[in-house]
PDB file of C-alpha atoms and ligand atoms in Angstrom:
ATOM      1  CA  UNK A  28     150.168  74.964  61.310  1.00  0.00           C
ATOM      2  CA  UNK A  29     151.349  78.461  61.752  1.00  0.00           C
ATOM      3  CA  UNK A  30     148.264  79.224  59.449  1.00  0.00           C
ATOM      4  CA  UNK A  31     146.020  77.831  61.573  1.00  0.00           C
ATOM      5  CA  UNK A  32     147.581  79.481  64.796  1.00  0.00           C
ATOM      6  CA  UNK A  33     147.119  83.055  63.095  1.00  0.00           C
ATOM      7  CA  UNK A  34     143.805  81.941  62.304  1.00  0.00           C
ATOM      8  CA  UNK A  35     143.446  81.196  66.226  1.00  0.00           C
ATOM      9  CA  UNK A  36     144.692  84.551  67.575  1.00  0.00           C
ATOM     10  CA  UNK A  37     142.874  86.015  65.062  1.00  0.00           C
ATOM     11  CA  UNK A  38     139.807  84.329  66.790  1.00  0.00           C
ATOM     12  CA  UNK A  39     140.482  85.298  69.678  1.00  0.00           C
ATOM     13  CA  UNK A  40     140.854  88.464  68.981  1.00  0.00           C
ATOM     14  CA  UNK A  41     137.829  88.631  67.289  1.00  0.00           C
ATOM     15  CA  UNK A  42     135.939  87.254  70.380  1.00  0.00           C
ATOM     16  CA  UNK A  43     138.051  89.868  73.107  1.00  0.00           C
ATOM     17  CA  UNK A  44     136.835  92.666  70.649  1.00  0.00           C
ATOM     18  CA  UNK A  45     133.478  91.573  70.397  1.00  0.00           C
ATOM     19  CA  UNK A  46     133.047  91.317  74.240  1.00  0.00           C
ATOM     20  CA  UNK A  47     134.192  94.828  74.566  1.00  0.00           C
ATOM     21  CA  UNK A  48     131.785  96.088  72.125  1.00  0.00           C
ATOM     22  CA  UNK A  49     128.601  94.174  73.548  1.00  0.00           C
ATOM     23  CA  UNK A  50     129.123  96.190  77.139  1.00  0.00           C
ATOM     24  CA  UNK A  51     126.650  98.834  76.907  1.00  0.00           C
ATOM     25  CA  UNK A  52     127.419 101.970  78.699  1.00  0.00           C
ATOM     26  CA  UNK A  53     124.635 104.387  80.849  1.00  0.00           C
ATOM     27  CA  UNK A  54     124.167 107.671  78.983  1.00  0.00           C
ATOM     28  CA  UNK A  55     122.595 110.511  80.247  1.00  0.00           C
ATOM     29  CA  UNK A  56     120.178 112.983  77.998  1.00  0.00           C
ATOM     30  CA  UNK A  57     119.455 116.596  78.311  1.00  0.00           C
ATOM     31  CA  UNK A  58     116.879 116.988  75.600  1.00  0.00           C
ATOM     32  CA  UNK A  59     115.958 120.035  73.530  1.00  0.00           C
ATOM     33  CA  UNK A  60     112.377 120.912  73.069  1.00  0.00           C
ATOM     34  CA  UNK A  61     110.564 120.722  69.861  1.00  0.00           C
ATOM     35  CA  UNK A  62     111.595 119.257  66.481  1.00  0.00           C
ATOM     36  CA  UNK A  63     115.799 119.189  68.513  1.00  0.00           C
ATOM     37  CA  UNK A  64     113.965 116.089  71.031  1.00  0.00           C
ATOM     38  CA  UNK A  65     112.385 114.485  67.641  1.00  0.00           C
ATOM     39  CA  UNK A  66     116.247 114.574  66.371  1.00  0.00           C
ATOM     40  CA  UNK A  67     117.757 113.527  69.718  1.00  0.00           C
ATOM     41  CA  UNK A  68     114.480 110.573  70.118  1.00  0.00           C
ATOM     42  CA  UNK A  69     116.018 108.569  66.943  1.00  0.00           C
ATOM     43  CA  UNK A  70     119.661 108.944  68.427  1.00  0.00           C
ATOM     44  CA  UNK A  71     118.359 107.486  71.988  1.00  0.00           C
ATOM     45  CA  UNK A  72     116.701 104.881  70.505  1.00  0.00           C
ATOM     46  CA  UNK A  73     119.501 104.074  68.460  1.00  0.00           C
ATOM     47  CA  UNK A  74     121.414 103.852  71.781  1.00  0.00           C
ATOM     48  CA  UNK A  75     118.855 101.432  73.330  1.00  0.00           C
ATOM     49  CA  UNK A  76     119.170  99.068  70.234  1.00  0.00           C
ATOM     50  CA  UNK A  77     122.672  98.779  71.124  1.00  0.00           C
ATOM     51  CA  UNK A  78     122.076  97.992  74.455  1.00  0.00           C
ATOM     52  CA  UNK A  79     123.073 101.140  76.159  1.00  0.00           C
ATOM     53  CA  UNK A  80     121.508 102.129  79.180  1.00  0.00           C
ATOM     54  CA  UNK A  81     119.704 105.924  79.055  1.00  0.00           C
ATOM     55  CA  UNK A  82     118.030 108.199  81.358  1.00  0.00           C
ATOM     56  CA  UNK A  83     116.399 111.725  80.073  1.00  0.00           C
ATOM     57  CA  UNK A  84     117.451 114.462  82.743  1.00  0.00           C
ATOM     58  CA  UNK A  85     113.670 116.591  81.828  1.00  0.00           C
ATOM     59  CA  UNK A  86     112.747 119.917  83.470  1.00  0.00           C
ATOM     60  CA  UNK A  87     108.753 119.799  85.098  1.00  0.00           C
ATOM     61  CA  UNK A  88     107.869 122.192  82.694  1.00  0.00           C
ATOM     62  CA  UNK A  89     108.990 120.865  79.563  1.00  0.00           C
ATOM     63  CA  UNK A  90     106.302 121.385  76.623  1.00  0.00           C
ATOM     64  CA  UNK A  91     107.602 118.515  74.211  1.00  0.00           C
ATOM     65  CA  UNK A  92     108.156 115.478  76.570  1.00  0.00           C
ATOM     66  CA  UNK A  93     105.520 113.661  78.163  1.00  0.00           C
ATOM     67  CA  UNK A  94     107.511 111.821  81.081  1.00  0.00           C
ATOM     68  CA  UNK A  95     104.630 110.401  82.492  1.00  0.00           C
ATOM     69  CA  UNK A  96     104.615 107.944  79.712  1.00  0.00           C
ATOM     70  CA  UNK A  97     106.031 104.303  80.023  1.00  0.00           C
ATOM     71  CA  UNK A  98     109.366 104.421  77.494  1.00  0.00           C
ATOM     72  CA  UNK A  99     111.938 101.697  77.038  1.00  0.00           C
ATOM     73  CA  UNK A 100     114.507 104.278  79.035  1.00  0.00           C
ATOM     74  CA  UNK A 101     113.885 106.226  82.126  1.00  0.00           C
ATOM     75  CA  UNK A 102     112.868 109.727  83.351  1.00  0.00           C
ATOM     76  CA  UNK A 103     114.078 111.624  85.679  1.00  0.00           C
ATOM     77  CA  UNK A 104     112.535 115.074  86.068  1.00  0.00           C
ATOM     78  CA  UNK A 105     113.712 118.267  88.480  1.00  0.00           C
ATOM     79  CA  UNK A 106     111.309 120.306  89.364  1.00  0.00           C
ATOM     80  CA  UNK A 107     111.238 123.674  88.074  1.00  0.00           C
ATOM     81  CA  UNK A 108     108.849 126.881  89.210  1.00  0.00           C
ATOM     82  CA  UNK A 109     107.138 127.221  85.941  1.00  0.00           C
ATOM     83  CA  UNK A 110     104.431 125.676  83.737  1.00  0.00           C
ATOM     84  CA  UNK A 111     104.514 124.270  80.551  1.00  0.00           C
ATOM     85  CA  UNK A 112     102.261 126.651  78.786  1.00  0.00           C
ATOM     86  CA  UNK A 113     104.693 129.540  80.009  1.00  0.00           C
ATOM     87  CA  UNK A 114     107.651 128.102  78.205  1.00  0.00           C
ATOM     88  CA  UNK A 115     105.364 127.301  75.105  1.00  0.00           C
ATOM     89  CA  UNK A 116     104.153 130.946  75.663  1.00  0.00           C
ATOM     90  CA  UNK A 117     107.935 132.091  74.562  1.00  0.00           C
ATOM     91  CA  UNK A 118     107.830 130.283  71.710  1.00  0.00           C
ATOM     92  CA  UNK A 119     104.509 131.293  70.518  1.00  0.00           C
ATOM     93  CA  UNK A 120     105.580 134.724  71.187  1.00  0.00           C
ATOM     94  CA  UNK A 121     108.791 134.185  68.618  1.00  0.00           C
ATOM     95  CA  UNK A 122     106.060 132.808  66.425  1.00  0.00           C
ATOM     96  CA  UNK A 123     103.864 136.045  66.538  1.00  0.00           C
ATOM     97  CA  UNK A 124     106.969 138.641  66.059  1.00  0.00           C
ATOM     98  CA  UNK A 125     107.783 136.340  62.721  1.00  0.00           C
ATOM     99  CA  UNK A 126     104.077 136.433  61.540  1.00  0.00           C
ATOM    100  CA  UNK A 127     103.679 140.041  61.755  1.00  0.00           C
ATOM    101  CA  UNK A 128     106.497 140.637  59.434  1.00  0.00           C
ATOM    102  CA  UNK A 129     106.738 142.838  57.836  1.00  0.00           C
ATOM    103  CA  UNK A 130     104.429 145.180  59.002  1.00  0.00           C
ATOM    104  CA  UNK A 131     106.046 146.721  61.843  1.00  0.00           C
ATOM    105  CA  UNK A 132     109.555 148.579  61.043  1.00  0.00           C
ATOM    106  CA  UNK A 133     113.064 146.120  61.613  1.00  0.00           C
ATOM    107  CA  UNK A 134     114.015 148.408  64.651  1.00  0.00           C
ATOM    108  CA  UNK A 135     110.748 147.259  66.067  1.00  0.00           C
ATOM    109  CA  UNK A 136     110.982 143.271  65.282  1.00  0.00           C
ATOM    110  CA  UNK A 137     114.667 143.541  66.373  1.00  0.00           C
ATOM    111  CA  UNK A 138     113.292 145.422  70.246  1.00  0.00           C
ATOM    112  CA  UNK A 139     110.694 143.083  70.196  1.00  0.00           C
ATOM    113  CA  UNK A 140     113.379 139.811  69.877  1.00  0.00           C
ATOM    114  CA  UNK A 141     115.610 141.110  72.109  1.00  0.00           C
ATOM    115  CA  UNK A 142     113.098 141.557  74.453  1.00  0.00           C
ATOM    116  CA  UNK A 143     111.903 138.125  74.034  1.00  0.00           C
ATOM    117  CA  UNK A 144     115.562 136.661  74.156  1.00  0.00           C
ATOM    118  CA  UNK A 145     116.000 138.684  77.595  1.00  0.00           C
ATOM    119  CA  UNK A 146     112.879 136.926  78.939  1.00  0.00           C
ATOM    120  CA  UNK A 147     114.270 133.245  77.229  1.00  0.00           C
ATOM    121  CA  UNK A 148     117.399 133.899  79.464  1.00  0.00           C
ATOM    122  CA  UNK A 149     115.859 134.450  81.998  1.00  0.00           C
ATOM    123  CA  UNK A 150     113.725 131.089  82.186  1.00  0.00           C
ATOM    124  CA  UNK A 151     116.634 129.183  81.056  1.00  0.00           C
ATOM    125  CA  UNK A 152     118.668 130.487  84.307  1.00  0.00           C
ATOM    126  CA  UNK A 153     115.866 129.649  86.224  1.00  0.00           C
ATOM    127  CA  UNK A 154     116.235 125.701  85.378  1.00  0.00           C
ATOM    128  CA  UNK A 155     119.860 126.103  85.368  1.00  0.00           C
ATOM    129  CA  UNK A 156     119.681 126.775  89.076  1.00  0.00           C
ATOM    130  CA  UNK A 157     117.011 124.539  89.738  1.00  0.00           C
ATOM    131  CA  UNK A 158     119.218 121.954  87.908  1.00  0.00           C
ATOM    132  CA  UNK A 159     122.741 123.013  88.928  1.00  0.00           C
ATOM    133  CA  UNK A 160     122.211 124.022  92.666  1.00  0.00           C
ATOM    134  CA  UNK A 161     120.269 121.155  94.049  1.00  0.00           C
ATOM    135  CA  UNK A 162     122.914 118.950  95.958  1.00  0.00           C
ATOM    136  CA  UNK A 163     119.976 116.331  96.409  1.00  0.00           C
ATOM    137  CA  UNK A 164     119.634 116.078  92.399  1.00  0.00           C
ATOM    138  CA  UNK A 165     123.683 116.138  91.716  1.00  0.00           C
ATOM    139  CA  UNK A 166     124.550 113.279  94.436  1.00  0.00           C
ATOM    140  CA  UNK A 167     121.331 111.156  92.489  1.00  0.00           C
ATOM    141  CA  UNK A 168     122.993 111.900  89.457  1.00  0.00           C
ATOM    142  CA  UNK A 169     126.358 111.300  90.544  1.00  0.00           C
ATOM    143  CA  UNK A 170     125.281 107.836  92.234  1.00  0.00           C
ATOM    144  CA  UNK A 171     123.889 106.670  88.851  1.00  0.00           C
ATOM    145  CA  UNK A 172     127.568 106.271  87.382  1.00  0.00           C
ATOM    146  CA  UNK A 173     126.789 107.694  84.083  1.00  0.00           C
ATOM    147  CA  UNK A 174     129.497 107.129  81.315  1.00  0.00           C
ATOM    148  CA  UNK A 175     128.529 110.174  78.808  1.00  0.00           C
ATOM    149  CA  UNK A 176     126.415 113.345  78.424  1.00  0.00           C
ATOM    150  CA  UNK A 177     124.177 113.620  75.692  1.00  0.00           C
ATOM    151  CA  UNK A 178     122.997 117.230  75.066  1.00  0.00           C
ATOM    152  CA  UNK A 179     121.637 120.057  73.148  1.00  0.00           C
ATOM    153  CA  UNK A 180     123.609 122.857  73.279  1.00  0.00           C
ATOM    154  CA  UNK A 181     120.330 125.114  72.694  1.00  0.00           C
ATOM    155  CA  UNK A 182     119.568 124.586  76.436  1.00  0.00           C
ATOM    156  CA  UNK A 183     122.065 126.810  78.830  1.00  0.00           C
ATOM    157  CA  UNK A 184     124.579 125.283  81.191  1.00  0.00           C
ATOM    158  CA  UNK A 185     124.322 121.595  79.740  1.00  0.00           C
ATOM    159  CA  UNK A 186     127.996 121.585  79.569  1.00  0.00           C
ATOM    160  CA  UNK A 187     128.024 122.893  83.293  1.00  0.00           C
ATOM    161  CA  UNK A 188     126.341 120.006  84.302  1.00  0.00           C
ATOM    162  CA  UNK A 189     129.021 117.659  82.609  1.00  0.00           C
ATOM    163  CA  UNK A 190     131.723 119.874  84.340  1.00  0.00           C
ATOM    164  CA  UNK A 191     130.200 119.491  87.557  1.00  0.00           C
ATOM    165  CA  UNK A 192     129.673 115.469  87.143  1.00  0.00           C
ATOM    166  CA  UNK A 193     132.841 115.150  85.310  1.00  0.00           C
ATOM    167  CA  UNK A 194     131.600 113.331  82.590  1.00  0.00           C
ATOM    168  CA  UNK A 195     132.406 113.688  78.489  1.00  0.00           C
ATOM    169  CA  UNK A 196     130.008 114.895  76.025  1.00  0.00           C
ATOM    170  CA  UNK A 197     128.227 114.620  72.969  1.00  0.00           C
ATOM    171  CA  UNK A 198     126.395 117.302  71.114  1.00  0.00           C
ATOM    172  CA  UNK A 199     123.203 116.918  69.137  1.00  0.00           C
ATOM    173  CA  UNK A 200     122.416 120.292  67.506  1.00  0.00           C
ATOM    174  CA  UNK A 201     120.042 120.589  64.637  1.00  0.00           C
ATOM    175  CA  UNK A 202     121.086 124.116  63.427  1.00  0.00           C
ATOM    176  CA  UNK A 203     122.089 127.664  65.027  1.00  0.00           C
ATOM    177  CA  UNK A 204     121.515 131.271  63.292  1.00  0.00           C
ATOM    178  CA  UNK A 205     124.867 131.896  61.528  1.00  0.00           C
ATOM    179  CA  UNK A 206     126.079 128.603  62.015  1.00  0.00           C
ATOM    180  CA  UNK A 207     127.524 130.807  65.345  1.00  0.00           C
ATOM    181  CA  UNK A 208     127.882 127.869  67.828  1.00  0.00           C
ATOM    182  CA  UNK A 209     129.066 125.365  64.819  1.00  0.00           C
ATOM    183  CA  UNK A 210     131.634 128.008  64.111  1.00  0.00           C
ATOM    184  CA  UNK A 211     132.436 129.682  67.466  1.00  0.00           C
ATOM    185  CA  UNK A 212     132.261 126.663  69.475  1.00  0.00           C
ATOM    186  CA  UNK A 213     132.873 123.613  67.413  1.00  0.00           C
ATOM    187  CA  UNK A 214     135.732 125.174  64.758  1.00  0.00           C
ATOM    188  CA  UNK A 215     133.089 124.273  61.565  1.00  0.00           C
ATOM    189  CA  UNK A 216     135.209 125.574  58.731  1.00  0.00           C
ATOM    190  CA  UNK A 217     133.237 127.971  57.072  1.00  0.00           C
ATOM    191  CA  UNK A 218     134.556 130.824  54.638  1.00  0.00           C
ATOM    192  CA  UNK A 219     132.125 133.247  54.056  1.00  0.00           C
ATOM    193  CA  UNK A 220     131.972 132.841  50.084  1.00  0.00           C
ATOM    194  CA  UNK A 221     131.198 129.461  49.963  1.00  0.00           C
ATOM    195  CA  UNK A 222     129.324 128.363  53.041  1.00  0.00           C
ATOM    196  CA  UNK A 223     125.521 130.064  53.074  1.00  0.00           C
ATOM    197  CA  UNK A 224     124.552 130.432  56.664  1.00  0.00           C
ATOM    198  CA  UNK A 225     121.100 129.802  58.145  1.00  0.00           C
ATOM    199  CA  UNK A 226     118.154 131.724  57.932  1.00  0.00           C
ATOM    200  CA  UNK A 227     119.542 133.198  54.247  1.00  0.00           C
ATOM    201  CA  UNK A 228     118.323 129.868  52.361  1.00  0.00           C
ATOM    202  CA  UNK A 229     121.136 130.251  49.597  1.00  0.00           C
ATOM    203  CA  UNK A 230     123.021 127.537  48.214  1.00  0.00           C
ATOM    204  CA  UNK A 231     126.912 127.081  48.006  1.00  0.00           C
ATOM    205  CA  UNK A 232     126.759 128.808  44.446  1.00  0.00           C
ATOM    206  CA  UNK A 233     126.430 132.390  45.619  1.00  0.00           C
ATOM    207  CA  UNK A 234     126.412 135.281  43.405  1.00  0.00           C
ATOM    208  CA  UNK A 235     128.326 138.361  44.577  1.00  0.00           C
ATOM    209  CA  UNK A 236     125.851 140.101  46.162  1.00  0.00           C
ATOM    210  CA  UNK A 237     124.559 137.141  47.778  1.00  0.00           C
ATOM    211  CA  UNK A 238     127.910 136.850  49.054  1.00  0.00           C
ATOM    212  CA  UNK A 239     128.568 140.547  50.146  1.00  0.00           C
ATOM    213  CA  UNK A 240     124.828 139.641  52.132  1.00  0.00           C
ATOM    214  CA  UNK A 241     126.123 135.995  53.681  1.00  0.00           C
ATOM    215  CA  UNK A 242     129.033 138.241  55.072  1.00  0.00           C
ATOM    216  CA  UNK A 243     126.787 140.900  56.626  1.00  0.00           C
ATOM    217  CA  UNK A 244     124.639 137.980  58.181  1.00  0.00           C
ATOM    218  CA  UNK A 245     127.709 136.224  59.571  1.00  0.00           C
ATOM    219  CA  UNK A 246     129.183 139.086  61.149  1.00  0.00           C
ATOM    220  CA  UNK A 247     125.578 140.275  62.990  1.00  0.00           C
ATOM    221  CA  UNK A 248     124.508 136.760  64.314  1.00  0.00           C
ATOM    222  CA  UNK A 249     128.702 136.098  65.180  1.00  0.00           C
ATOM    223  CA  UNK A 250     128.180 140.046  66.921  1.00  0.00           C
ATOM    224  CA  UNK A 251     124.921 138.825  68.638  1.00  0.00           C
ATOM    225  CA  UNK A 252     126.278 135.481  69.722  1.00  0.00           C
ATOM    226  CA  UNK A 253     129.664 136.995  71.653  1.00  0.00           C
ATOM    227  CA  UNK A 254     127.146 139.637  73.282  1.00  0.00           C
ATOM    228  CA  UNK A 255     125.052 137.199  74.289  1.00  0.00           C
ATOM    229  CA  UNK A 256     127.903 134.455  75.736  1.00  0.00           C
ATOM    230  CA  UNK A 257     129.153 137.493  77.473  1.00  0.00           C
ATOM    231  CA  UNK A 258     126.380 137.894  79.914  1.00  0.00           C
ATOM    232  CA  UNK A 259     126.726 134.146  80.759  1.00  0.00           C
ATOM    233  CA  UNK A 260     129.932 134.367  81.410  1.00  0.00           C
ATOM    234  CA  UNK A 261     129.532 135.664  85.224  1.00  0.00           C
ATOM    235  CA  UNK A 262     127.130 132.513  85.516  1.00  0.00           C
ATOM    236  CA  UNK A 263     129.560 130.374  84.293  1.00  0.00           C
ATOM    237  CA  UNK A 264     131.935 131.434  86.723  1.00  0.00           C
ATOM    238  CA  UNK A 265     129.477 131.715  89.681  1.00  0.00           C
ATOM    239  CA  UNK A 266     128.410 128.010  89.265  1.00  0.00           C
ATOM    240  CA  UNK A 267     131.962 126.830  89.007  1.00  0.00           C
ATOM    241  CA  UNK A 268     133.241 128.669  92.004  1.00  0.00           C
ATOM    242  CA  UNK A 269     130.877 127.040  93.789  1.00  0.00           C
ATOM    243  CA  UNK A 270     131.170 123.522  92.499  1.00  0.00           C
ATOM    244  CA  UNK A 271     134.876 123.795  93.086  1.00  0.00           C
ATOM    245  CA  UNK A 272     134.504 123.300  96.834  1.00  0.00           C
ATOM    246  CA  UNK A 273     131.390 120.643  96.609  1.00  0.00           C
ATOM    247  CA  UNK A 274     132.346 116.975  97.651  1.00  0.00           C
ATOM    248  CA  UNK A 275     133.239 115.572  94.779  1.00  0.00           C
TER     249      UNK A 275
HETATM  250  C1  NAG B   8     101.052 111.793  78.547  1.00  0.00           C
HETATM  251  O1  NAG B   8     100.932 110.433  78.472  1.00  0.00           O
HETATM  252  C2  NAG B   8     100.456 110.060  79.802  1.00  0.00           C
HETATM  253  C3  NAG B   8     100.412 108.486  79.828  1.00  0.00           C
HETATM  254  O2  NAG B   8     100.808 107.781  78.618  1.00  0.00           O
HETATM  255  C4  NAG B   8      98.785 110.031  78.896  1.00  0.00           C
HETATM  256  O3  NAG B   8      98.187 109.359  79.805  1.00  0.00           O
HETATM  257  C5  NAG B   8      98.679 111.778  78.830  1.00  0.00           C
HETATM  258  O4  NAG B   8      97.231 112.098  78.097  1.00  0.00           O
HETATM  259  C6  NAG B   8      99.878 111.721  77.975  1.00  0.00           C
HETATM  260  N1  NAG B   8      99.386 113.520  77.745  1.00  0.00           N
HETATM  261  C7  NAG B   8      99.398 114.332  77.124  1.00  0.00           C
HETATM  262  C8  NAG B   8      99.548 115.835  77.354  1.00  0.00           C
HETATM  263  O5  NAG B   8      99.909 113.941  75.860  1.00  0.00           O
HETATM  264  C1  NAG B   9     116.248 118.507  94.585  1.00  0.00           C
HETATM  265  O1  NAG B   9     116.138 117.684  93.891  1.00  0.00           O
HETATM  266  C2  NAG B   9     115.328 116.613  94.533  1.00  0.00           C
HETATM  267  C3  NAG B   9     115.640 115.283  93.481  1.00  0.00           C
HETATM  268  O2  NAG B   9     114.933 115.622  92.103  1.00  0.00           O
HETATM  269  C4  NAG B   9     113.838 116.905  94.732  1.00  0.00           C
HETATM  270  O3  NAG B   9     113.232 115.912  95.328  1.00  0.00           O
HETATM  271  C5  NAG B   9     114.072 118.200  95.615  1.00  0.00           C
HETATM  272  O4  NAG B   9     112.657 119.072  95.402  1.00  0.00           O
HETATM  273  C6  NAG B   9     114.765 119.521  94.933  1.00  0.00           C
HETATM  274  N1  NAG B   9     115.019 120.638  95.699  1.00  0.00           N
HETATM  275  C7  NAG B   9     114.454 121.724  95.588  1.00  0.00           C
HETATM  276  C8  NAG B   9     114.813 122.801  96.523  1.00  0.00           C
HETATM  277  O5  NAG B   9     113.814 122.103  94.452  1.00  0.00           O
END
């Protein structure tokens, strides 16, 4: 009898547990572009299979996402004063710089990349402004009562949106150069003698010279990442100061 009582209790716990698991959440997704979206797409499909609702917030100039297509989830589009071919043009430009390698000197390539990164940052800032400083859009997102934000950190200021909407976040990141984001934001343990960083294409069995090379790549990308983040600091402060005074 006692045994039956225990089973009954277990049965009730099982039922309650099951109930809590079948309750789906509402997930806001800020997608990355190109292969980044292919990766996230699998996560989105799996979320839908598990009864969660998904809304994908996409800018009107996305070169990857065809938001007029019918999907199992909802698209929410915000307008940006850019065209998809302009955004795509920047990726083509990166490819061009890559393909001419090693014809021009490394210094020239470095200067071209710095110039391009400046344009990319400018583009991201425009997109951020259109997303974060549009109170109609923010109110609409707030009203949709999301449970979590899933985003790709290659897109600037997705974390600012999470802050404004007061949402917990889940990140989907394919890889960052020098593992900078993973190490400096995600606290990924990565001793340079054992963890080769992209784009070195080495394995975890490195010779002494390979370790030296790995170390140099670590340092260069860490420095570049710090410099890039410094230029963003002001923007983040600016946006957060504004949002502090926004009505909740
Ligand atoms: C986007 O999807 C729509 C509707 O399915 C389709 O008519 C259109 O050709 C697609 N556009 C591109 C660029 O694939
Ligand atoms: C703000 O967002 C709304 C809803 O997405 C849109 O209709 C409106 O045009 C946007 N306003 C500006 C100034 O971009």
